[in-house]
CSV table of C-alpha atoms in Angstrom, one decimal:
chain,number,residue,atom,x,y,z
W,1,THR,CA,-127.3,31.7,30.9
W,2,ILE,CA,-125.8,34.9,32.7
W,3,TYR,CA,-124.6,36.5,29.6
W,4,GLU,CA,-127.8,36.0,28.6
W,5,SER,CA,-129.4,37.4,32.4
W,6,GLU,CA,-127.2,41.1,31.9
W,7,LEU,CA,-128.1,41.7,28.2
W,8,LEU,CA,-132.0,41.5,29.1
W,9,GLU,CA,-131.4,43.8,32.9
W,10,TYR,CA,-129.8,46.3,30.8
W,11,ASP,CA,-132.5,46.1,27.6
W,12,ALA,CA,-135.0,46.8,30.6
W,13,GLU,CA,-132.8,49.4,31.7
W,14,LYS,CA,-132.7,51.2,27.4
W,15,ARG,CA,-136.0,50.5,28.0
W,16,LEU,CA,-136.3,53.0,30.8
W,17,GLU,CA,-134.2,55.1,29.9
W,18,SER,CA,-136.2,56.0,26.7
W,19,SER,CA,-139.8,55.9,27.6
W,20,GLU,CA,-138.5,58.5,30.6
W,21,PHE,CA,-136.8,60.5,28.1
W,22,HIS,CA,-139.7,60.2,25.5
W,23,ALA,CA,-141.9,61.5,29.4
W,24,ARG,CA,-139.7,64.4,29.8
W,25,LEU,CA,-139.7,65.2,25.6
W,26,GLU,CA,-143.1,66.2,25.8
W,27,PRO,CA,-143.5,68.4,27.8
W,28,THR,CA,-140.7,70.0,26.7
W,29,SER,CA,-142.4,69.7,22.6
W,30,GLU,CA,-145.6,71.6,24.0
W,31,LEU,CA,-143.8,74.2,25.5
W,32,PHE,CA,-141.9,74.8,22.7
W,33,ALA,CA,-145.0,74.7,19.6
W,34,SER,CA,-147.2,77.5,22.2
W,35,ILE,CA,-143.2,79.8,22.6
W,36,SER,CA,-143.5,79.8,18.8
W,37,ALA,CA,-147.4,80.1,18.9
W,38,CYS,CA,-146.2,83.5,21.3
W,39,PHE,CA,-143.8,84.5,18.4
W,40,TRP,CA,-145.9,84.1,15.4
W,41,GLU,CA,-148.7,86.1,17.6
W,42,LEU,CA,-145.9,89.0,17.7
W,43,GLU,CA,-145.3,88.6,14.4
W,44,ALA,CA,-148.8,89.7,13.9
W,45,ILE,CA,-148.9,92.4,15.8
W,46,TRP,CA,-146.2,93.5,15.1
W,47,ARG,CA,-146.8,93.4,10.8
W,48,SER,CA,-150.3,94.9,11.3
W,49,SER,CA,-148.2,97.7,13.2
W,50,ALA,CA,-146.1,98.4,11.2
W,51,ASP,CA,-148.9,98.4,8.7
W,52,GLN,CA,-150.5,101.1,10.0
W,53,GLU,CA,-147.6,103.5,10.4
W,54,ALA,CA,-146.5,102.9,6.3
């Protein structure tokens, strides 16, 4: 029926959108991971310099 084919098209579009969304999300999570790693390194440096001053 027409209804079934529209439903299938809608389903295919949703799948495509979600896979594009995940493809976009992946680099973002990698970027976030590298930023947080950078932050932890900076914090460790800051703590060690604070320890040296004390």
